[in-house]
Amino acid sequence: MIMGCQYSQTEIKSRPTITEDVEVMADGSIPEPPPPAPTDPRLPLDARQVFKLKKSWKGIKRCIESTGVEMFIRMFRTNSDSKSIFKHFKDLKNDDELRVSETLEQHATGVMNIIDDAIMNIENVDYVFELLNSTGRRHSTFEGFSPPFFWFIEKPFLDAVKITLSDRYTDNMDVIYKITIKFILENLIKGAESANGIS
């Protein structure tokens, strides 16, 4: 066996050359791979953006609880009135109390799991529409909640994702995440408005 290689000399000799399993142009070059299949036209991301989003999101999935808590803390900082909607932790007074609250962590994780479900299935647009619309409809029953409140989470989400991903949050990923969270929030709002009889 060759050090660091799984093939023996015999196996290496018997493996096909590049001309046997890869198309080669007349000038000896290898053609560009075909572009990925187009995404559903209702989805505001192209196929390459979807691929990059799902790859990047793996880093969030590993820290989904802490990212969710950070998102809510930042939302409460910038929209203090939003805390009044959450009766179970509206009386928590500062960031430290919020960070150690199991109730907040459970709620934040539940919200992040909805976002996770949407992102991991984003190419199945009909499924994502139903997921987000039904979630929006459920929120319409909460006392004091109004559909535009969903926008409160846009910037806190982006900030929390940026913190979790650190230097992996590139300018390109910033664009992709901004498009993604807007798409998610718009469809949550549509669901909430439909439950309120707003078309």
Short mmCIF file of C-alpha atoms in Angstrom, two decimals:
data_model
loop_
_atom_site.label_atom_id
_atom_site.label_comp_id
_atom_site.label_asym_id
_atom_site.label_seq_id
_atom_site.Cartn_x
_atom_site.Cartn_y
_atom_site.Cartn_z
CA MET A 1 0.00 0.00 0.00
CA ILE A 2 1.07 3.59 -0.62
CA MET A 3 1.38 5.71 2.51
CA GLY A 4 -1.68 7.91 2.98
CA CYS A 5 -3.57 6.38 0.06
CA GLN A 6 -6.33 3.79 0.11
CA TYR A 7 -5.42 2.29 -3.26
CA SER A 8 -2.70 -0.27 -3.95
CA GLN A 9 -0.38 0.10 -6.93
CA THR A 10 -2.46 -2.46 -8.84
CA GLU A 11 -5.67 -0.60 -8.02
CA ILE A 12 -4.16 2.70 -9.14
CA LYS A 13 -3.05 1.24 -12.46
CA SER A 14 -6.49 -0.20 -13.09
CA ARG A 15 -8.38 3.02 -12.34
CA PRO A 16 -9.68 4.87 -15.43
CA THR A 17 -7.80 7.88 -16.74
CA ILE A 18 -9.48 11.25 -16.90
CA THR A 19 -10.31 10.75 -20.60
CA GLU A 20 -12.32 7.63 -19.79
CA ASP A 21 -14.76 9.15 -17.30
CA VAL A 22 -14.64 12.94 -17.91
CA GLU A 23 -15.57 14.71 -21.13
CA VAL A 24 -12.57 16.55 -22.58
CA MET A 25 -12.82 19.31 -25.17
CA ALA A 26 -10.93 19.10 -28.49
CA ASP A 27 -8.28 21.46 -27.14
CA GLY A 28 -7.71 19.22 -24.11
CA SER A 29 -9.57 21.42 -21.63
CA ILE A 30 -12.35 20.23 -19.33
CA PRO A 31 -15.66 22.04 -19.94
CA GLU A 32 -17.33 24.13 -17.26
CA PRO A 33 -19.86 22.18 -15.21
CA PRO A 34 -23.45 22.89 -16.18
CA PRO A 35 -25.22 25.58 -14.13
CA PRO A 36 -27.38 24.26 -11.29
CA ALA A 37 -31.05 23.73 -12.05
CA PRO A 38 -33.09 26.91 -11.60
CA THR A 39 -35.01 27.30 -8.37
CA ASP A 40 -38.74 27.85 -8.05
CA PRO A 41 -39.45 31.36 -9.43
CA ARG A 42 -41.34 32.17 -6.22
CA LEU A 43 -38.08 31.78 -4.28
CA PRO A 44 -35.93 34.94 -4.19
CA LEU A 45 -32.67 32.94 -4.12
CA ASP A 46 -30.91 31.26 -7.01
CA ALA A 47 -29.54 27.72 -6.79
CA ARG A 48 -26.02 28.76 -5.83
CA GLN A 49 -27.35 31.01 -3.07
CA VAL A 50 -29.49 28.14 -1.75
CA PHE A 51 -26.43 25.88 -1.68
CA LYS A 52 -24.36 28.49 0.19
CA LEU A 53 -27.21 29.21 2.61
CA LYS A 54 -27.66 25.56 3.59
CA LYS A 55 -23.90 25.08 3.96
CA SER A 56 -23.59 28.20 6.14
CA TRP A 57 -26.67 27.32 8.20
CA LYS A 58 -24.94 24.18 9.50
CA GLY A 59 -22.86 26.49 11.67
CA ILE A 60 -26.05 27.97 13.15
CA LYS A 61 -27.67 24.56 13.75
CA ARG A 62 -24.77 23.64 16.04
CA CYS A 63 -25.49 26.74 18.17
CA ILE A 64 -29.20 27.14 17.56
CA GLU A 65 -30.18 27.76 21.21
CA SER A 66 -27.59 30.46 21.91
CA THR A 67 -28.23 32.13 18.55
CA GLY A 68 -31.96 32.23 19.29
CA VAL A 69 -31.44 33.70 22.76
CA GLU A 70 -29.08 36.34 21.35
CA MET A 71 -31.68 37.20 18.73
CA PHE A 72 -34.41 37.77 21.34
CA ILE A 73 -32.16 39.77 23.65
CA ARG A 74 -31.28 42.08 20.77
CA MET A 75 -34.92 42.39 19.79
CA PHE A 76 -35.87 43.41 23.33
CA ARG A 77 -33.05 45.98 23.36
CA THR A 78 -34.20 47.66 20.16
CA ASN A 79 -37.96 47.18 20.65
CA SER A 80 -38.54 47.21 24.39
CA ASP A 81 -42.32 47.22 23.94
CA SER A 82 -42.12 43.82 22.23
CA LYS A 83 -41.29 42.16 25.55
CA SER A 84 -44.80 42.87 26.84
CA ILE A 85 -46.20 40.29 24.41
CA PHE A 86 -44.30 37.49 26.17
CA LYS A 87 -46.01 37.00 29.51
CA HIS A 88 -43.59 34.30 30.68
CA PHE A 89 -40.48 36.46 30.59
CA LYS A 90 -41.68 40.04 30.24
CA ASP A 91 -40.64 40.77 33.83
CA LEU A 92 -36.99 39.80 33.30
CA LYS A 93 -35.15 43.07 33.73
CA ASN A 94 -31.78 42.77 32.01
CA ASP A 95 -29.66 40.77 29.57
CA ASP A 96 -28.15 38.61 32.32
CA GLU A 97 -31.56 37.48 33.54
CA LEU A 98 -32.67 36.80 29.99
CA ARG A 99 -29.58 34.73 29.17
CA VAL A 100 -30.18 32.33 32.08
CA SER A 101 -33.92 32.03 31.53
CA GLU A 102 -34.87 28.50 30.52
CA THR A 103 -38.26 29.78 29.40
CA LEU A 104 -36.67 32.24 26.98
CA GLU A 105 -34.26 29.60 25.72
CA GLN A 106 -37.13 27.20 25.01
CA HIS A 107 -39.14 29.85 23.17
CA ALA A 108 -36.13 31.14 21.23
CA THR A 109 -35.19 27.59 20.23
CA GLY A 110 -38.75 26.96 19.04
CA VAL A 111 -38.60 30.07 16.85
CA MET A 112 -35.19 29.10 15.49
CA ASN A 113 -36.48 25.60 14.73
CA ILE A 114 -39.19 27.11 12.53
CA ILE A 115 -36.55 29.15 10.70
CA ASP A 116 -34.36 26.04 10.47
CA ASP A 117 -37.23 24.04 8.97
CA ALA A 118 -37.85 26.77 6.41
CA ILE A 119 -34.18 27.05 5.42
CA MET A 120 -33.50 23.32 5.23
CA ASN A 121 -36.57 22.84 3.02
CA ILE A 122 -36.36 26.14 1.18
CA GLU A 123 -36.42 24.56 -2.26
CA ASN A 124 -39.81 23.01 -1.43
CA VAL A 125 -41.58 26.35 -1.68
CA ASP A 126 -45.12 25.03 -1.17
CA TYR A 127 -44.06 23.33 2.07
CA VAL A 128 -42.29 26.50 3.29
CA PHE A 129 -45.30 28.68 2.44
CA GLU A 130 -47.60 26.43 4.46
CA LEU A 131 -45.11 26.20 7.36
CA LEU A 132 -44.74 29.98 7.60
CA ASN A 133 -48.36 30.84 6.90
CA SER A 134 -49.62 28.42 9.56
CA THR A 135 -47.06 29.77 12.06
CA GLY A 136 -48.21 33.31 11.26
CA ARG A 137 -51.85 32.32 11.74
CA ARG A 138 -51.07 30.90 15.19
CA HIS A 139 -49.37 34.14 16.23
CA SER A 140 -52.48 36.11 15.32
CA THR A 141 -54.20 34.58 18.36
CA PHE A 142 -51.64 35.97 20.82
CA GLU A 143 -52.90 38.86 22.91
CA GLY A 144 -51.33 42.17 21.91
CA PHE A 145 -49.69 40.73 18.77
CA SER A 146 -49.88 42.53 15.43
CA PRO A 147 -48.53 41.03 12.15
CA PRO A 148 -45.96 43.83 11.56
CA PHE A 149 -44.33 42.83 14.85
CA PHE A 150 -42.59 40.06 12.92
CA TRP A 151 -40.30 42.71 11.43
CA PHE A 152 -38.91 43.36 14.92
CA ILE A 153 -36.86 40.19 14.55
CA GLU A 154 -35.20 40.99 11.21
CA LYS A 155 -32.09 42.89 12.35
CA PRO A 156 -31.69 40.94 15.63
CA PHE A 157 -31.71 37.72 13.60
CA LEU A 158 -29.01 39.01 11.25
CA ASP A 159 -26.91 40.29 14.16
CA ALA A 160 -27.19 37.00 16.06
CA VAL A 161 -26.27 34.95 12.98
CA LYS A 162 -23.29 37.22 12.36
CA ILE A 163 -22.08 36.74 15.95
CA THR A 164 -22.40 32.95 15.72
CA LEU A 165 -20.71 32.62 12.33
CA SER A 166 -18.01 35.24 13.07
CA ASP A 167 -15.60 35.53 10.11
CA ARG A 168 -17.67 33.00 8.15
CA TYR A 169 -20.31 35.72 7.84
CA THR A 170 -19.02 37.26 4.62
CA ASP A 171 -20.51 40.12 2.60
CA ASN A 172 -21.96 37.53 0.24
CA MET A 173 -23.59 35.63 3.10
CA ASP A 174 -24.95 38.91 4.47
CA VAL A 175 -26.83 39.43 1.20
CA ILE A 176 -28.13 35.84 1.25
CA TYR A 177 -29.30 35.99 4.86
CA LYS A 178 -30.99 39.36 4.31
CA ILE A 179 -32.95 37.95 1.37
CA THR A 180 -33.79 34.81 3.34
CA ILE A 181 -35.08 36.43 6.52
CA LYS A 182 -37.14 38.93 4.48
CA PHE A 183 -38.73 36.03 2.58
CA ILE A 184 -39.47 34.21 5.86
CA LEU A 185 -40.93 37.24 7.63
CA GLU A 186 -43.05 38.28 4.66
CA ASN A 187 -44.72 34.87 4.63
CA LEU A 188 -45.20 34.82 8.40
CA ILE A 189 -46.96 38.17 8.06
CA LYS A 190 -49.14 36.88 5.21
CA GLY A 191 -50.28 34.04 7.43
CA ALA A 192 -51.05 36.33 10.36
CA GLU A 193 -52.89 38.80 8.14
CA SER A 194 -54.97 36.05 6.52
CA ALA A 195 -56.11 34.92 9.97
CA ASN A 196 -57.20 38.51 10.66
CA GLY A 197 -59.10 38.73 7.40
CA ILE A 198 -56.49 40.94 5.72
CA SER A 199 -55.71 39.90 2.15
#
